[in-house]
Amino acid sequence: MTNWTPNTLDPDLPRYAALARAIADDVRAGFLRPGDKLPTHRDLADALGVNVSTVTRGYKEAMHQGLICGTVGRGTFIAVDAGADRALVSTESMHGPNLLELGLVTPLYGLDPDVRESMERLAKNRDLSGYLRYSTPGGLPEHKEAGAVWAGKHGMPAPQDRVVVFSGVQHGLTCCMLSLFRPGERIAVEQLTYPGIKSLSSMAGVQLAPVEMDEQGMIPEALDTACRRDEIQGVYLMPGVQNPTAAFMSMERRQAIAQVIEKRGLTLLEDDAYAMTREEKTPPVSSFIPNNAIFFAGISKAFWPGLRVCFCVVPARFQRILAEAVLNTVWMTPPLNVALAAEMILSGKADKVLAAKREEAARRYRVARDILKGFSYTGYDTGFFLWLNLPRPWTGRTYEDAARNAGVRVFGAEKFAVGGTPAPAAARISLTGPESLEALSKGLSVLRDILDAPGPPPEGIL
């Protein structure tokens, strides 16, 4: 659609804001759909009788709201996730109706050890009141030491002085977005990516540049092409277990991606939250380009996500600015929380907990494999989630709606999609959300039965 013009512009708003509002209204009404092409700035300005700068500003506002995306040489399009909830986790997801949870990927809480044991060990070894005072924003030396050990278990060499402690991966990403990138700058991501980076980039005013991907994730040549086409300053990757597709990036692919990042002078944000759920270990992309990369070694998918602790391996040139970002956002990650995480890591208990969780995930994967036999999906034998390919005419969004109506929560592809390219017909299925194998089996059976039902999707879903 290149001849779109709004029926009316709200006279009570500035013209640029009224244009953004009109785009939002027509997206909600279904007059503008994901992938629709909008008129050029000049053509729309002529049609509305306004200055080109007004349209440019209106498009910029609509882009900030996540409604449209632009590609140099191709034009401006309605974003594939326009109108969808960009929030990482809605309040409903945590406290809403009684739905079987196959959307949110949780870390198998029941296998976490009793925190009291670690608390008692800490209390015997030192006065815990010291952890309740103001502390160094980037983390105490003994906690940085534990962070270096934890990063090393991810395959990332980490001198202690290169570790910064954040209050979880999302806090670390927030600090990077706000301090390393300026509003309007671009970060390259895969066409399907972690929803948290989408909502965060929108808040920070940083644009996401979608890059073509395949079964291994981001394609190096496509990243290089995107850098030639647009001004790109950073890259966000999950190469060990890509969220949401569970794609695994080979050693050769990682090295090729690293070469492009180094050649183009980009900053890599490597958040491999699920990599340690795999038995095999492959060096992170960051290990090849340590001066161009920030590696996030979080604990939330391994144990005790409520602690909100993440150890980041940071180049020396970013040490001060990111420590200041911690100071300016939360002052410090609570030292007592970090001490508990460090006790788990240095005592070896974290390794044992992860091994137990991989075993439980393998049991859950076998259940999914049996129930979803005959359907196409991507996953691995100790994985925490699956990427389910849907038969047409289903879309991720319509399947998500149908599953919800049947009492099960899943996340359709649109929640993860970036840019103007239509999202694939797919949905991410959590294997760790249900509390038991029985609940998982029940939820997966519901999802299978929806697809097995004869005829098109239910009336009103499409």
C-alpha positions in Angstrom: 0.0 0.0 0.0 1.7 3.2 -1.2 -1.3 5.4 -1.6 -2.4 5.5 2.1 -3.5 8.8 3.6 -5.2 9.3 6.9 -8.9 10.2 6.8 -8.4 12.9 9.3 -5.7 14.4 11.5 -6.5 15.3 15.0 -6.7 19.1 15.1 -5.8 19.2 18.8 -2.3 17.7 18.2 0.7 19.0 16.4 0.6 17.8 12.8 3.5 15.3 13.1 1.9 13.8 16.3 -1.5 13.7 14.6 0.1 11.7 11.7 1.7 9.2 14.1 -1.7 8.9 15.9 -3.5 8.3 12.5 -1.0 5.5 11.7 -1.6 3.9 15.1 -5.4 4.2 14.7 -5.4 2.6 11.3 -3.1 -0.2 12.5 -5.6 -1.0 15.3 -8.5 -0.8 12.9 -6.9 -3.2 10.5 -6.6 -0.7 7.6 -2.8 -0.9 7.8 -1.4 -4.3 8.2 2.2 -5.6 9.0 4.3 -5.3 5.9 2.2 -2.6 4.2 4.4 0.0 2.5 3.7 3.6 3.3 4.0 6.6 0.9 7.3 8.4 0.5 7.8 11.4 2.7 7.3 13.7 -0.3 4.2 12.0 -1.6 2.5 12.0 1.8 3.4 15.6 2.4 1.9 16.6 -1.0 -1.3 14.6 -0.2 -1.7 16.2 3.2 -0.5 19.7 2.2 2.2 19.8 4.9 6.0 20.2 4.9 8.1 17.1 4.2 9.8 17.7 7.6 6.4 17.2 9.2 6.0 13.8 7.6 9.6 12.9 8.5 8.9 13.8 12.1 5.6 12.0 12.2 7.2 8.8 10.7 10.0 9.1 13.3 7.5 9.3 16.1 5.6 6.3 14.7 8.9 4.4 14.4 9.7 5.2 18.1 6.3 3.7 19.0 7.2 0.5 17.2 4.6 1.0 14.5 6.7 1.4 11.4 10.2 0.5 10.2 12.3 2.0 7.4 15.0 0.5 5.2 17.3 2.7 3.1 16.5 2.2 -0.6 13.3 0.2 0.1 11.0 2.6 1.9 8.9 2.7 5.0 6.7 -0.2 6.1 4.3 -1.1 8.9 6.3 -3.2 11.4 5.6 -6.9 11.5 4.7 -6.6 15.2 2.8 -3.3 15.0 -0.1 -3.3 17.5 1.4 -6.3 19.3 2.4 -6.1 23.0 6.1 -5.4 23.1 6.5 -6.0 26.8 8.9 -8.7 27.8 6.4 -10.1 30.3 3.0 -8.5 30.9 1.6 -8.2 34.4 -1.0 -10.7 33.2 1.7 -13.2 32.4 2.7 -13.2 36.1 -0.6 -12.8 37.9 -3.3 -13.3 35.3 -6.0 -16.0 34.7 -5.4 -19.6 35.3 -3.6 -20.6 32.1 -1.2 -23.5 31.6 2.1 -21.7 31.2 3.8 -22.8 28.0 4.8 -19.2 27.1 7.2 -18.0 29.7 10.4 -20.0 30.0 11.2 -20.5 33.6 14.4 -22.1 35.1 12.7 -25.2 36.7 12.4 -23.6 40.1 11.7 -26.9 41.9 15.3 -28.0 41.4 16.9 -24.9 43.0 18.5 -25.7 46.4 17.3 -24.3 49.6 18.8 -20.8 49.9 19.1 -21.2 53.7 22.1 -23.5 53.3 24.0 -20.8 51.4 22.9 -18.1 53.8 24.1 -20.2 56.8 27.5 -20.8 55.1 27.9 -17.1 54.4 27.0 -16.1 57.9 29.6 -18.5 59.4 32.4 -17.0 57.2 31.8 -13.3 57.6 29.6 -10.6 59.1 26.7 -10.2 56.6 26.0 -6.7 57.7 28.9 -5.5 55.6 26.8 -6.6 52.5 24.0 -4.3 53.6 26.0 -1.1 53.2 26.7 1.1 50.1 29.3 -0.7 48.0 31.4 -0.2 44.8 29.0 0.2 41.9 30.8 -2.3 39.6 31.0 -5.0 42.2 33.3 -6.1 45.1 36.6 -7.7 44.1 35.6 -11.2 45.5 32.3 -11.0 43.5 34.2 -10.1 40.4 36.4 -13.1 41.0 33.3 -15.3 41.1 32.0 -13.6 38.0 35.2 -14.4 36.1 34.8 -18.1 37.1 31.1 -18.1 36.0 32.0 -16.4 32.6 34.8 -19.0 32.2 32.2 -21.8 32.6 30.4 -20.2 29.6 33.7 -20.4 27.7 34.5 -16.7 28.0 38.0 -15.9 29.4 37.6 -13.1 31.9 40.2 -11.4 34.0 38.7 -10.2 37.2 39.3 -6.6 36.4 37.1 -6.8 33.3 34.0 -8.0 35.2 31.1 -5.6 36.0 28.2 -6.8 38.1 24.7 -5.9 37.1 21.2 -6.5 38.6 20.3 -9.2 36.0 20.9 -9.3 32.2 18.0 -6.9 31.5 19.6 -4.3 33.7 23.0 -4.8 32.0 21.4 -4.4 28.6 19.6 -1.3 29.8 22.9 0.2 31.0 24.5 -0.6 27.7 21.6 0.9 25.7 21.6 4.1 27.7 25.3 4.6 27.9 26.9 3.1 24.8 24.3 4.1 22.2 22.6 7.3 21.3 18.9 7.7 20.4 18.4 7.0 16.7 21.5 4.7 16.4 21.0 1.2 15.2 21.7 -2.2 16.6 21.6 -5.2 14.3 19.5 -8.2 15.5 18.2 -11.3 13.9 14.7 -11.0 12.2 13.4 -13.0 15.2 14.8 -11.9 18.5 14.4 -11.7 22.3 11.3 -9.5 23.1 13.2 -7.8 25.9 15.6 -6.2 23.5 12.7 -4.9 21.5 10.9 -3.2 24.4 14.2 -1.9 25.8 15.4 -0.4 22.5 12.0 1.3 22.1 12.4 2.9 25.6 15.9 4.0 24.8 15.1 5.3 21.3 17.6 2.9 19.7 16.5 1.4 16.4 16.8 -2.3 15.7 18.0 -3.3 12.2 16.7 -6.8 11.3 19.3 -9.1 9.7 18.4 -12.2 7.7 18.9 -15.5 9.6 19.0 -19.2 8.8 19.1 -22.4 10.8 22.3 -21.1 12.5 21.0 -17.7 13.3 22.4 -14.4 11.9 24.0 -14.7 8.5 27.5 -12.9 8.4 27.1 -11.7 4.8 23.6 -10.3 5.6 25.1 -8.4 8.6 27.8 -7.0 6.4 25.2 -5.9 3.8 23.1 -4.3 6.5 26.2 -2.3 7.7 26.8 -1.1 4.1 23.1 -0.1 3.8 22.5 1.5 7.2 24.7 3.1 9.8 24.9 0.3 12.4 26.7 0.7 15.7 26.0 -2.6 17.5 24.9 -6.2 17.3 22.8 -8.3 19.7 23.2 -12.1 19.6 22.3 -15.3 21.4 24.5 -17.8 19.4 24.3 -20.8 21.8 20.6 -21.1 21.9 18.9 -18.4 19.9 15.7 -17.1 21.4 13.1 -18.0 20.0 14.2 -20.4 17.3 16.7 -22.5 19.4 19.2 -22.1 16.5 22.8 -23.0 17.3 25.7 -21.1 15.7 28.6 -23.3 14.6 32.2 -22.3 15.4 32.8 -21.3 11.8 29.7 -19.1 11.8 30.8 -17.4 15.1 34.2 -16.6 13.7 32.7 -15.2 10.5 30.3 -13.0 12.5 33.2 -11.9 14.7 35.2 -10.8 11.6 32.3 -8.7 10.4 31.9 -7.0 13.8 35.6 -6.3 14.0 35.8 -5.0 10.4 32.9 -2.7 10.9 33.9 -1.5 14.3 30.7 -2.6 16.0 29.9 -3.3 19.6 28.6 -6.8 20.3 26.1 -7.5 23.1 26.2 -11.3 23.6 23.5 -12.6 25.8 23.6 -16.4 25.7 21.1 -17.0 28.4 20.4 -20.6 27.5 23.8 -21.7 26.3 24.6 -23.6 29.5 21.5 -25.7 29.1 23.4 -27.5 26.3 25.9 -30.2 27.1 28.5 -29.1 24.5 30.4 -25.9 25.0 31.4 -23.7 22.1 33.5 -20.5 22.6 31.3 -17.4 22.6 31.6 -14.9 19.7 32.9 -12.4 22.3 36.0 -14.6 22.9 37.2 -13.9 19.4 36.8 -10.1 19.7 37.1 -9.2 23.4 37.8 -5.6 22.7 34.5 -5.2 20.7 32.2 -7.3 22.9 30.2 -7.3 26.1 29.5 -10.8 27.3 26.5 -11.3 29.7 26.9 -14.3 32.0 23.6 -14.2 33.9 22.4 -16.7 36.5 18.6 -16.5 36.1 18.2 -19.5 33.8 20.6 -21.5 36.0 19.4 -20.8 39.6 17.6 -18.3 41.8 16.4 -15.7 39.2 15.0 -13.6 42.1 18.6 -12.6 43.1 18.8 -10.5 39.9 22.6 -11.0 39.3 24.5 -10.9 36.1 28.3 -10.9 35.6 29.4 -9.0 32.5 32.8 -9.3 30.8 33.5 -5.8 29.5 36.3 -4.2 27.4 38.6 -1.9 29.4 37.3 1.2 27.5 33.8 0.6 28.7 34.6 -0.2 32.4 34.1 3.2 33.8 31.1 4.2 31.8 29.2 1.0 32.6 30.1 1.2 36.3 28.7 4.7 36.2 25.6 3.4 34.6 25.1 1.0 37.5 25.6 3.8 39.9 23.1 6.0 38.1 20.4 3.3 37.8 20.5 1.2 41.0 23.8 2.4 42.6 24.9 -1.2 43.0 23.7 -4.7 42.6 22.8 -5.8 46.2 26.0 -7.3 47.5 24.2 -9.9 49.6 22.5 -11.2 46.5 25.8 -11.3 44.6 27.4 -13.1 47.6 24.7 -15.8 47.5 25.3 -16.2 43.7 29.1 -16.4 44.3 28.7 -19.0 47.0 26.7 -21.2 44.6 29.3 -20.8 41.8 32.5 -21.2 43.8 31.2 -24.1 45.9 30.3 -26.0 42.7 26.6 -26.3 43.5 25.7 -24.3 40.5 27.2 -26.9 38.2 25.2 -29.7 40.0 22.0 -27.8 39.8 22.5 -27.1 36.1 23.2 -30.8 35.5 20.0 -31.8 37.3 18.0 -29.2 35.2 19.4 -30.6 32.0 18.3 -34.0 33.0 14.8 -32.7 33.8 14.7 -30.8 30.5 15.6 -34.0 28.7 12.6 -35.7 30.2 10.4 -32.9 29.2 11.8 -32.9 25.7 11.0 -36.6 25.3 7.4 -35.9 26.3 7.2 -33.1 23.7 8.7 -35.3 21.1 6.1 -38.0 21.6 3.1 -35.7 21.7 4.2 -33.5 18.8 5.2 -36.4 16.6 4.5 -35.5 13.0 4.8 -31.8 13.5 7.8 -29.7 12.5 9.7 -28.0 15.3 13.3 -26.9 16.2 14.8 -27.8 19.6 17.4 -29.9 21.3 17.4 -32.7 23.8 18.1 -30.6 26.9 16.3 -27.5 25.7 14.0 -25.3 27.7 11.8 -24.5 24.8 10.8 -25.5 21.2 10.1 -23.5 18.1 7.0 -25.0 16.6 6.3 -24.5 12.8 2.6 -24.0 12.1 0.6 -25.3 9.1 -1.2 -22.7 7.1 -3.5 -20.9 7.4 -2.3 -20.5 11.0 -0.1 -17.6 12.0 1.7 -17.2 15.3 -0.8 -14.6 16.5 -3.9 -16.6 15.6 -2.4 -19.8 17.2 -1.5 -17.8 20.3 -5.1 -16.6 20.5 -6.6 -20.1 19.9 -4.3 -21.6 22.5 -5.3 -19.0 25.0 -9.0 -19.6 24.4 -8.2 -23.3 25.1 -6.5 -22.4 28.4 -2.8 -22.5 27.4 -0.4 -19.6 27.0 2.2 -19.7 24.2 4.0 -16.9 22.3 3.4 -16.5 18.6 6.2 -15.5 16.2 5.0 -11.9 16.0 6.2 -11.3 19.6 9.8 -11.9 18.4 9.7 -10.4 14.9 11.6 -7.3 13.9 11.2 -5.1 10.9 8.7 -5.2 8.0 9.2 -8.8 6.8 6.1 -10.9 7.7 6.7 -13.2 10.7 6.8 -16.9 10.0 3.9 -19.1 10.9 5.4 -20.4 14.2 5.2 -20.2 18.0 7.6 -20.6 20.9 6.6 -23.4 23.3 8.1 -23.4 26.8 8.9 -26.8 28.2 9.8 -25.5 31.6 6.8 -23.3 32.4 4.5 -26.1 33.7 5.3 -27.3 37.2 5.1 -31.0 36.4 5.5 -33.5 33.5 1.7 -34.1 33.8 0.9 -30.5 33.3 3.3 -30.2 30.4 1.7 -33.3 28.8 -1.7 -31.8 29.2 -0.7 -28.4 27.7 1.1 -30.0 24.7 -1.9 -32.2 24.0 -4.1 -29.1 23.9 -1.7 -27.5 21.5 -1.6 -30.6 19.3 -5.4 -31.0 19.3 -5.8 -27.3 18.1 -3.7 -28.1 15.0 -5.3 -31.5 14.5 -8.8 -30.0 14.4 -10.4 -30.2 11.0 -11.0 -27.1 8.9 -9.6 -23.5 9.2 -8.9 -21.7 12.5 -12.0 -20.9 14.5 -14.2 -18.0 13.4 -12.9 -14.7 14.7 -9.4 -15.9 15.2 -8.1 -15.1 11.8 
